[in-house]
Coordinates of C-alpha atoms in Angstrom, one line a residue:
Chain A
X173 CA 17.2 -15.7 -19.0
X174 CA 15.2 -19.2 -18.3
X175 CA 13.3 -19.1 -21.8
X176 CA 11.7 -15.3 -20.4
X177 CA 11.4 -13.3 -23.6
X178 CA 13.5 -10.1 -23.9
X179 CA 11.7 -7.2 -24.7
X180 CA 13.0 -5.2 -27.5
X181 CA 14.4 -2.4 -27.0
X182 CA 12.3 0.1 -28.6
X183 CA 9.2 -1.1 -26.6
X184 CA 11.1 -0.7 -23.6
X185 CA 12.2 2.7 -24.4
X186 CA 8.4 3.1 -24.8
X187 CA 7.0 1.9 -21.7
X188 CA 9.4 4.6 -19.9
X189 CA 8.6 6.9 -22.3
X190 CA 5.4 6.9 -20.6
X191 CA 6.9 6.7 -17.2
X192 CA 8.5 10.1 -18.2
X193 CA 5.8 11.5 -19.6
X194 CA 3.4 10.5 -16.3
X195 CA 6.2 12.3 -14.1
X196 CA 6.0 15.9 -16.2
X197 CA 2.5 15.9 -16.1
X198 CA 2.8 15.6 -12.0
X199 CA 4.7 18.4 -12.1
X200 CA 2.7 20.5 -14.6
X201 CA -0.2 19.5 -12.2
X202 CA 1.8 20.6 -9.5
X203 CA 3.1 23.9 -11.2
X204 CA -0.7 24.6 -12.4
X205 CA -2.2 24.3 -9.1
X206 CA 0.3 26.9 -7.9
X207 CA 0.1 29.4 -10.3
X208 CA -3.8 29.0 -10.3
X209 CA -3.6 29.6 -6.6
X210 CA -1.4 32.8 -7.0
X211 CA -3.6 34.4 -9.2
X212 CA -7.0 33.8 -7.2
X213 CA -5.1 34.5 -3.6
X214 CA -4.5 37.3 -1.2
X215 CA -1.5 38.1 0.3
X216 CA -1.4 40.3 3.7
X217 CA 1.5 38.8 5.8
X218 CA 1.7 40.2 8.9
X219 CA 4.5 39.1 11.6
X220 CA 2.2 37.7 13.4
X221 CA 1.2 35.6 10.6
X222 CA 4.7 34.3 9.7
X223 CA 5.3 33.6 13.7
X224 CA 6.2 29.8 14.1
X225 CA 2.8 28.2 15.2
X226 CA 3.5 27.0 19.1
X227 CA 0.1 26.7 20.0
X228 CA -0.5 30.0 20.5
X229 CA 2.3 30.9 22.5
X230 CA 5.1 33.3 21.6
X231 CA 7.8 30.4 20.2
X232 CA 10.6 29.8 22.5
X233 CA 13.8 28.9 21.2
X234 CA 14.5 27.8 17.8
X235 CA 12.3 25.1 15.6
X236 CA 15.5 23.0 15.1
X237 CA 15.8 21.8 18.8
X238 CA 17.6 18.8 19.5
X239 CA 16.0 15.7 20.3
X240 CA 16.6 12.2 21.6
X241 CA 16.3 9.6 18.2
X242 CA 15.5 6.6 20.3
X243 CA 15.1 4.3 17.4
X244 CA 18.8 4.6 15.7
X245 CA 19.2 1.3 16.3
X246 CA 16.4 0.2 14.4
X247 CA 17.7 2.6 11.9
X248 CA 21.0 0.2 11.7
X249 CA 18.9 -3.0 11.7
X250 CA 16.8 -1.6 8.6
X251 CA 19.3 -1.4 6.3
X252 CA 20.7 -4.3 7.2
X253 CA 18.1 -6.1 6.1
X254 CA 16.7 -3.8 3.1
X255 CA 20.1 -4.5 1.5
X256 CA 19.2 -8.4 2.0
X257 CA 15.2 -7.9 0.6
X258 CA 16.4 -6.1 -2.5
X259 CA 18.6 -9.5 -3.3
X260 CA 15.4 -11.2 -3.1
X261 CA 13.8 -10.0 -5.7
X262 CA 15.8 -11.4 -8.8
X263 CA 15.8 -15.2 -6.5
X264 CA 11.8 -15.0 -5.9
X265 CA 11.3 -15.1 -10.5
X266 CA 13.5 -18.2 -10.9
X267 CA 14.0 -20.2 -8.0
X268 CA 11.0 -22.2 -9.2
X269 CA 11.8 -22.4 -13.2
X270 CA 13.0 -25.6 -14.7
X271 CA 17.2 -26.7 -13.3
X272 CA 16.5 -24.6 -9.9
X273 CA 14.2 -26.2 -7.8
X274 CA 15.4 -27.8 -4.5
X275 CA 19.0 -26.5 -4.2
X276 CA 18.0 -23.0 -5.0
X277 CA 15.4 -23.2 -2.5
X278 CA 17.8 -24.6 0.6
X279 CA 20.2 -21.8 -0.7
X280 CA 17.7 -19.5 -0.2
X281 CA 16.4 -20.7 3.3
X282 CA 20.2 -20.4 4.3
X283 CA 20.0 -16.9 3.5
X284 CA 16.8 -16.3 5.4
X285 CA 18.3 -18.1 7.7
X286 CA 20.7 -16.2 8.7
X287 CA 18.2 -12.4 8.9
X288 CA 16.1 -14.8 11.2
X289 CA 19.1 -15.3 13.4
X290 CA 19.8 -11.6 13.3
X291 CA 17.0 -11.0 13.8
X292 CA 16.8 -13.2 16.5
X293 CA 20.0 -11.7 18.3
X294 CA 19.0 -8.3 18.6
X295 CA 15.5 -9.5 20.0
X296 CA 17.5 -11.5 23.0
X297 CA 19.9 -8.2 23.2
X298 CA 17.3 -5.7 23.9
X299 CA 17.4 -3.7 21.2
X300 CA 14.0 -4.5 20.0
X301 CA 12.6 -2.5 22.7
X302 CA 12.3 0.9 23.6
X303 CA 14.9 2.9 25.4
Chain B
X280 CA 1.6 9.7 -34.7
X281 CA -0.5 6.9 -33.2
X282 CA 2.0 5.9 -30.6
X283 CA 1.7 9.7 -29.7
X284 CA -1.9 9.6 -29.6
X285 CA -2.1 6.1 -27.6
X286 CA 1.1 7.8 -25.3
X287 CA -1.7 10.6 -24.7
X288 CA -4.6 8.2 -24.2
X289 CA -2.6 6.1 -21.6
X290 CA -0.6 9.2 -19.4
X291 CA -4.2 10.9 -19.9
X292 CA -6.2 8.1 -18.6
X293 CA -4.1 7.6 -15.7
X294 CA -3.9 11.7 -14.9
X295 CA -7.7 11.2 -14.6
X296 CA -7.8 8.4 -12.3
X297 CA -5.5 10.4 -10.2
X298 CA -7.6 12.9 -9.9
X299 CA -11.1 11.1 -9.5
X300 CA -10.6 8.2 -7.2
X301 CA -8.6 9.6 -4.3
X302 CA -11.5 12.1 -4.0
X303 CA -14.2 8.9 -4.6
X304 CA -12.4 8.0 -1.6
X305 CA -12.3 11.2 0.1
X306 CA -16.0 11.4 0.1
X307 CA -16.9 7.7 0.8
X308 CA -15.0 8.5 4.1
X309 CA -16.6 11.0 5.0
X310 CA -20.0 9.4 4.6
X311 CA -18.7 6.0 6.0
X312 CA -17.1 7.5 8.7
X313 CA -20.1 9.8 9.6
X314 CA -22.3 6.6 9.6
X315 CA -20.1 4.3 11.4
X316 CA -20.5 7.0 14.2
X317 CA -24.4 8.2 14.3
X318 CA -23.9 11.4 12.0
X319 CA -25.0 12.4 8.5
X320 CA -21.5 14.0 7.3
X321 CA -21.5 16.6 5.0
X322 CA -25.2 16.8 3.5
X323 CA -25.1 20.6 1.7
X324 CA -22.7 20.8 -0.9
X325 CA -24.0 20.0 -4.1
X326 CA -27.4 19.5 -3.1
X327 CA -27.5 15.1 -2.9
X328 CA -25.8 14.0 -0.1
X329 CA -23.1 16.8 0.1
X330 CA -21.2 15.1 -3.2
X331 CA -19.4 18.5 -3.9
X332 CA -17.8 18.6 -0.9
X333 CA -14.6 17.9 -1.3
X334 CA -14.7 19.9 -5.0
X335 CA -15.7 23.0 -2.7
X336 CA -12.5 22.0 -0.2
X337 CA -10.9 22.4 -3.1
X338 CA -12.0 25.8 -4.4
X339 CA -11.6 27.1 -1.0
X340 CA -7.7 25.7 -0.6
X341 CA -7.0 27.3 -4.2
X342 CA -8.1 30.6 -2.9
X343 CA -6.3 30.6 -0.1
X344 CA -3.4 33.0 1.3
X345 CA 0.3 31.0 0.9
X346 CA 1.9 31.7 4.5
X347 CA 5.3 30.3 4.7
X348 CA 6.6 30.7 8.0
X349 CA 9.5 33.6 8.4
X350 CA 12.2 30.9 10.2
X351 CA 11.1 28.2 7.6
X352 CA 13.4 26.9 4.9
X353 CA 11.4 28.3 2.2
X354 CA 12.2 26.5 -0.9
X355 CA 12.3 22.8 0.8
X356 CA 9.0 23.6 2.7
X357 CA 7.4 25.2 -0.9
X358 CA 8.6 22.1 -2.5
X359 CA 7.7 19.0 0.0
X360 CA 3.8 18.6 -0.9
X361 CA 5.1 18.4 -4.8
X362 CA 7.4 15.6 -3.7
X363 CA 4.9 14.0 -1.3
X364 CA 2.1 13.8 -4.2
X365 CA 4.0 12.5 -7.3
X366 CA 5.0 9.2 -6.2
X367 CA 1.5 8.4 -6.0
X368 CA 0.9 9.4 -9.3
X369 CA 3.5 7.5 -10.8
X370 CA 2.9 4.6 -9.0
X371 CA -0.5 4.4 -11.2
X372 CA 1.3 4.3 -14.0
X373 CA 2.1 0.7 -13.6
X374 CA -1.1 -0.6 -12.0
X375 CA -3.2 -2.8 -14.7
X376 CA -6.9 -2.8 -14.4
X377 CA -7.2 -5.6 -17.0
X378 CA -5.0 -7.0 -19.1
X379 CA -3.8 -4.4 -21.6
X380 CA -5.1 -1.8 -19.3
X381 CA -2.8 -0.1 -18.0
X382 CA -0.5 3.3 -18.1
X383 CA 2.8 0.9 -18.5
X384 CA 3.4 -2.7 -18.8
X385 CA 6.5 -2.4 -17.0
X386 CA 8.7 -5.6 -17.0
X387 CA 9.7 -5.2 -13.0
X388 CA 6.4 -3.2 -12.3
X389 CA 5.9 -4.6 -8.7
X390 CA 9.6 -3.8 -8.1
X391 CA 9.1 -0.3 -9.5
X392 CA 6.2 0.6 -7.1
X393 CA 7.7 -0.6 -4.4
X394 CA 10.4 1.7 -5.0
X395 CA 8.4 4.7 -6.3
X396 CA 5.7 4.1 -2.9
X397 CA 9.2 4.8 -0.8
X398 CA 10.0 8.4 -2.3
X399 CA 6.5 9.6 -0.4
X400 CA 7.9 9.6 2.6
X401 CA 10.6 12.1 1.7
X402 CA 7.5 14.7 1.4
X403 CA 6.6 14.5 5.2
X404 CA 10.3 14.4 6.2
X405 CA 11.4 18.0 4.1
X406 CA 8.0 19.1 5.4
X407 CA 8.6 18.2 8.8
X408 CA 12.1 19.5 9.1
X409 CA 11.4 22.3 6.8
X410 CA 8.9 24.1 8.9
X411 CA 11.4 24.9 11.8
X412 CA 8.6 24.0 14.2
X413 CA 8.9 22.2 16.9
X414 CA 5.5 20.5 16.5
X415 CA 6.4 19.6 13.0
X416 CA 10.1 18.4 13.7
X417 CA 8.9 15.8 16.3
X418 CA 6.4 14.4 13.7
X419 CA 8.6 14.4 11.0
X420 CA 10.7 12.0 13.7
X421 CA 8.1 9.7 14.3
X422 CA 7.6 9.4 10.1
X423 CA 11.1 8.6 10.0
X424 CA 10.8 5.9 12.9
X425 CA 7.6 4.7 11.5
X426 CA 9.5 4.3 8.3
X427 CA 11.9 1.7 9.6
X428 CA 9.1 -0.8 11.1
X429 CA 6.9 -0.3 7.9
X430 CA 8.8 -0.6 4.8
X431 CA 10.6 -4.1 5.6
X432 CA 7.6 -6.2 6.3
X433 CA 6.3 -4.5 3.3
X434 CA 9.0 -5.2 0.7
X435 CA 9.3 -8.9 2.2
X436 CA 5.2 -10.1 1.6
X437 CA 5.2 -8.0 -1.8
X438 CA 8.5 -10.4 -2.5
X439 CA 6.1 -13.4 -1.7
X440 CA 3.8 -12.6 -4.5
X441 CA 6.7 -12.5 -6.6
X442 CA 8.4 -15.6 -5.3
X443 CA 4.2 -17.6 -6.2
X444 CA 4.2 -16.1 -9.6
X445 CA 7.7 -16.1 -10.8
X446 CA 7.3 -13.0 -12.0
X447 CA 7.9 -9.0 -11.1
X448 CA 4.9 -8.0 -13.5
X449 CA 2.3 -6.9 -11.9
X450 CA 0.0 -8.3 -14.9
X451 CA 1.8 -11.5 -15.0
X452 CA 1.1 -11.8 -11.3
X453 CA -2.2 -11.5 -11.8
X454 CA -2.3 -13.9 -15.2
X455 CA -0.7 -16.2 -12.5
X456 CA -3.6 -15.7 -9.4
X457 CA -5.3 -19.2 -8.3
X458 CA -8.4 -18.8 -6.1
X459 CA -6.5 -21.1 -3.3
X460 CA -3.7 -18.4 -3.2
X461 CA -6.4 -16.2 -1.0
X462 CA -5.1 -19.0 1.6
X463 CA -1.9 -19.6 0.8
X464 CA -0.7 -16.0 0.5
X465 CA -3.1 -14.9 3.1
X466 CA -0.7 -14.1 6.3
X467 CA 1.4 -12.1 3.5
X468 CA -1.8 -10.0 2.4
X469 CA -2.5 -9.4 6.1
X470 CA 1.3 -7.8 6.7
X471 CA 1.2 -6.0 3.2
X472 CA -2.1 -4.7 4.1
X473 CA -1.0 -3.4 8.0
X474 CA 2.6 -2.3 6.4
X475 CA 1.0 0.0 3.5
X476 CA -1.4 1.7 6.5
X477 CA 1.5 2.7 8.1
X478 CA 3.4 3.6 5.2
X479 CA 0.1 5.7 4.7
X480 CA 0.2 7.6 8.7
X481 CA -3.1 5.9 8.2
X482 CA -5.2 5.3 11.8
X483 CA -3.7 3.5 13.9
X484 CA -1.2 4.4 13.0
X485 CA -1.3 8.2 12.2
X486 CA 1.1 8.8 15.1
X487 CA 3.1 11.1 12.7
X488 CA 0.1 13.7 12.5
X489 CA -1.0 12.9 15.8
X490 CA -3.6 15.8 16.2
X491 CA -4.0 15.7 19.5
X492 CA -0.7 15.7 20.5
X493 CA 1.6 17.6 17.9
X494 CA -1.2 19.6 16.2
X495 CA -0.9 17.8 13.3
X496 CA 3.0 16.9 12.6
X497 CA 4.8 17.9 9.9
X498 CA 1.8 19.7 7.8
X499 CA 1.1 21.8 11.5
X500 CA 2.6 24.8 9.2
X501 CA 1.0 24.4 5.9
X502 CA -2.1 25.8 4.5
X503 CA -4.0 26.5 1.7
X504 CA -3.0 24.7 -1.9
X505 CA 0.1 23.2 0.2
X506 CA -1.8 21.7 2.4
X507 CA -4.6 20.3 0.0
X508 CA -1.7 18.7 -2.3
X509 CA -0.5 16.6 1.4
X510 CA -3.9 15.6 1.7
X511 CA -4.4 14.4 -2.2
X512 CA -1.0 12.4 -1.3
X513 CA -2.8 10.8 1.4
X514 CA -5.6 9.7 -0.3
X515 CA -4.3 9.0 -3.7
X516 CA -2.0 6.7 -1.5
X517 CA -5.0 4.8 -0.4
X518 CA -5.9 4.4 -4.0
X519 CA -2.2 3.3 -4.1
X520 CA -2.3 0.6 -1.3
X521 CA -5.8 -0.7 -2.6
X522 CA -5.4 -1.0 -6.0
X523 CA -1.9 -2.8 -5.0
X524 CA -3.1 -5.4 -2.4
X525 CA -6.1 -6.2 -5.3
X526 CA -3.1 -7.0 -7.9
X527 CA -1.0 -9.0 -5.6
X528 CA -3.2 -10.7 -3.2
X529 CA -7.1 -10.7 -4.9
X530 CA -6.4 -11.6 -8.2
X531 CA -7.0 -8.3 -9.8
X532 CA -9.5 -8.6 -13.0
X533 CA -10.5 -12.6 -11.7
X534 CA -14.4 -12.8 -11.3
X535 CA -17.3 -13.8 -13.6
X536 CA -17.4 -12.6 -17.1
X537 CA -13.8 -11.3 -16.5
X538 CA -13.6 -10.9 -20.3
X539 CA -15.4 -8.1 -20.7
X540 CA -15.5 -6.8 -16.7
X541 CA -12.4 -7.3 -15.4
X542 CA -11.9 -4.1 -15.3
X543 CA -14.5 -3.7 -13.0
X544 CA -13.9 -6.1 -10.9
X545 CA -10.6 -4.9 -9.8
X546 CA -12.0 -1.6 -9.2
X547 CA -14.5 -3.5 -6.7
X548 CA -12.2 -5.0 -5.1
X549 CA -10.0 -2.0 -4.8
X550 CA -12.7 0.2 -3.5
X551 CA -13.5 -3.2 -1.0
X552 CA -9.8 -2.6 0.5
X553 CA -10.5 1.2 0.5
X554 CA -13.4 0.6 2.9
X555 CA -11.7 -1.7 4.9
X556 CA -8.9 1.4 5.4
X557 CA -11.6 3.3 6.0
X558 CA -13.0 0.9 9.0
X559 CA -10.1 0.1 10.4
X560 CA -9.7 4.1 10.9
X561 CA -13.0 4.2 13.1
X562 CA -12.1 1.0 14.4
X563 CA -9.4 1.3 16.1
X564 CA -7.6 3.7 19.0
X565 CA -4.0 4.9 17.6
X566 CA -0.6 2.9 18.6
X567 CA 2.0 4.9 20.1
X568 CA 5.6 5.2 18.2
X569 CA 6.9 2.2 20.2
X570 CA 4.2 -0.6 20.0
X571 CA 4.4 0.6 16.1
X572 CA 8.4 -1.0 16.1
X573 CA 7.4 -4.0 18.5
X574 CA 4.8 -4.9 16.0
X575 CA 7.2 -4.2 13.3
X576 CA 10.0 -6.1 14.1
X577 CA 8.3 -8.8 16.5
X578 CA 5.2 -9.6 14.4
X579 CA 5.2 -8.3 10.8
X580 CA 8.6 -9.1 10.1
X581 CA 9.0 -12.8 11.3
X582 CA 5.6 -13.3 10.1
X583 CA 6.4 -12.0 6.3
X584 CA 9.5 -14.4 6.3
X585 CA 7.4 -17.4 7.5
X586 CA 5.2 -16.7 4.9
X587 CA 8.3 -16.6 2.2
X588 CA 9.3 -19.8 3.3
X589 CA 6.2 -21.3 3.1
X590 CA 6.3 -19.9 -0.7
X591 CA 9.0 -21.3 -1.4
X592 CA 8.3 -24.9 -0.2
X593 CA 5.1 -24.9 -1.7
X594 CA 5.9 -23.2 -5.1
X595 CA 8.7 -26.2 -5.5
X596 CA 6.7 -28.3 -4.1
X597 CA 4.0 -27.9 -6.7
X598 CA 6.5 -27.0 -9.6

């Protein structure tokens, strides 16, 4: 691990520990500002209340209508490349270190490299503009 | 018994940050705002300045009636505002303030935000969907789209940082901060900065809620404390996006007498980038969905991996 110190494990268990703890107090919050609000609310539903809001209107149809997703493409190209950032991430802490230096670097431009080109093609394709 | 006690401090220190400085920023917007355009803002709450209003807001949303819609999907639309919020809250967690300040040192703490700052998103989409409104459904769309132009750019200049410091701390990134970085990392804080506004639905690019269009996208249905949680996400994301681009890009707790300020000073700075989201808000006319992708993919993008590769040359360069 390029001379990084390991953390034990008990302080790692720790840190998380407070993660955790940080997450159940979201949803105490959460839970808390619910309950307060059932207790201090009214509650007269009418059907006219529960009505889909449609500006107004009586709603036609259902909510669920189909659309047009114009952007599935983008979709495609997104996790392309979010599969390549993540394996950035454990290259960006070392490359510089001591025994990496140029080579890891070139390596690493060869990857980029290759999402510029990608990137590059669906550009001259079109598919980087709406349709 | 201490660990317990300093577990306490820490999860209880953060809990309060939560709840203070999204609403710090709440109410410097609406004065800012109100400013920026010739009008006083709220001036009656609270006597000074209208400085309770936003604790009246939220008397007012706890009292008021729950009305889920009768073709809604109940559980997923009760649930969305608790999954839009959290994140936010979490991502706190790992935020340092100075050095030993902070919820958790996590070892991969920029890593972990990243990933945390993506779950918010989910709480606009099972909103959006949830509601079985049109308005809502198309807005919950344009989250999605806005997603994919967002989040790369994003991920790629908050990898740049990393790549300068050789580390996924977000305390050893700031340990690492030079002055001259301001320059060097500079096109990457200006992509980071634009990405986490759109992560946000932040003007311009609130074309998600678009209120004049779809009412108000996929929180058209939502009312009451439902509603006030949405907009807690919003601006405890703000806090979020601040507080991050001070870490990574403004060196955090760096300033005179950091010693024994630099606690403050990454506040400053934070609340700096808060005005500047503010700004930009009255600044500028919203994008549509479309120019939103082109300036994802034909700007942000290319831009953040210049700016990796200019990183990288320097980093070995200087190494």
């Amino acid at each position: 691990m390029n001379g990084m110190a390991q953390p034990d494990n008990a302080s790692y268990y720790a840190t998380y520990t407070t993660v955790l703890t940080v997450i159940l107090v979201g949803v105490a919050f959460a839970a808390a500002a619910f309950g307060a609000n059932r207790l201090l609310r009214p509650t007269r539903p009418t059907r006219e209340k529960l009505l889909t809001y449609e500006s107004g209107v009586d709603p036609v149809g259902e909510g669920w209508a189909q659309t047009h997703v114009r952007y599935y493409v983008f979709a495609y190209l997104y996790v392309v490349f979010a599969v390549d950032a993540i394996y950035l991430f454990p290259w960006a802490t070392v490359f510089a270190a001591p025994g990496f230096g140029w080579v890891t670097l070139v390596e690493m431009f060869v990857f980029l490299g290759f999402i510029a080109v990608g990137l590059l093609y669906a550009w001259r394709k079109g598919v980087l503009t709406w349709t | 018994m201490a660990d317990v006690l300093e577990l306490l401090l820490r999860v209880g220190c953060v809990f309060v940050a939560f709840l203070v400085l999204p609403l710090l920023v709440g109410q410097t917007e609406h004065k800012v705002m109100a400013h920026m355009q010739g009008r006083l803002g709220p001036m009656y709450a609270g006597g000074f300045h209208g400085w309770a209003q936003l604790v009246a807001d939220g008397v007012k949303f706890a009292q008021k009636e729950d009305i889920v819609p009768a073709n809604a999907d109940r559980r997923v639309f009760q649930l969305a505002p608790v999954l839009a919020l959290i994140p936010y809250l979490v991502a706190l967690v790992a935020i340092p303030l100075a050095p030993g300040l902070v919820g958790a040192e996590l070892e991969t703490g920029l890593f972990f935000v990243l990933a945390v700052m993506g779950i918010g998103v989910l709480g606009s989409l099972m909103g959006g969907w949830a509601s079985a409104n049109k308005y809502s459904l198309l807005g919950a769309f344009r989250s999605a789209g806005q997603l994919l132009a967002y989040e790369l750019p994003f991920v790629l200049a908050a990898a740049s940082v990393a790549m300068a410091a050789g580390t996924l701390s977000l305390t050893g990134i700031v340990e690492a901060w030079q002055p001259w970085w301001l320059l060097w990392q500079l096109p990457g804080m200006l992509v980071f900065f634009v990405a986490g506004l759109a992560e946000l639905h932040r003007p311009p690019f609130d074309m998600p809620v678009a209120d004049a269009e779809i009412i108000f996208g996929p929180y058209t249905e939502y009312t009451g404390i439902r509603f006030a949680l949405f907009l807690l996400a919003e601006y405890a994301g703000i806090v979020v996006l601040a507080a991050l681009t001070t870490v990574l890009f403004l060196g955090g707790w760096h300033g005179p007498f950091s010693d024994a300020l630099g606690w403050l000073w990454t506040l400053l700075k934070a609340f700096a980038v808060a005005f500047v989201v503010i700004w930009v808000r009255v600044a500028y006319p919203r994008l549509r969905s479309d120019q939103l992708q082109r300036l994802g993919w034909q700007v942000l993008v290319p831009l953040a991996l210049v700016q990796l590769a200019l990183t990288g040359v320097v980093s070995v360069v200087i190494s």
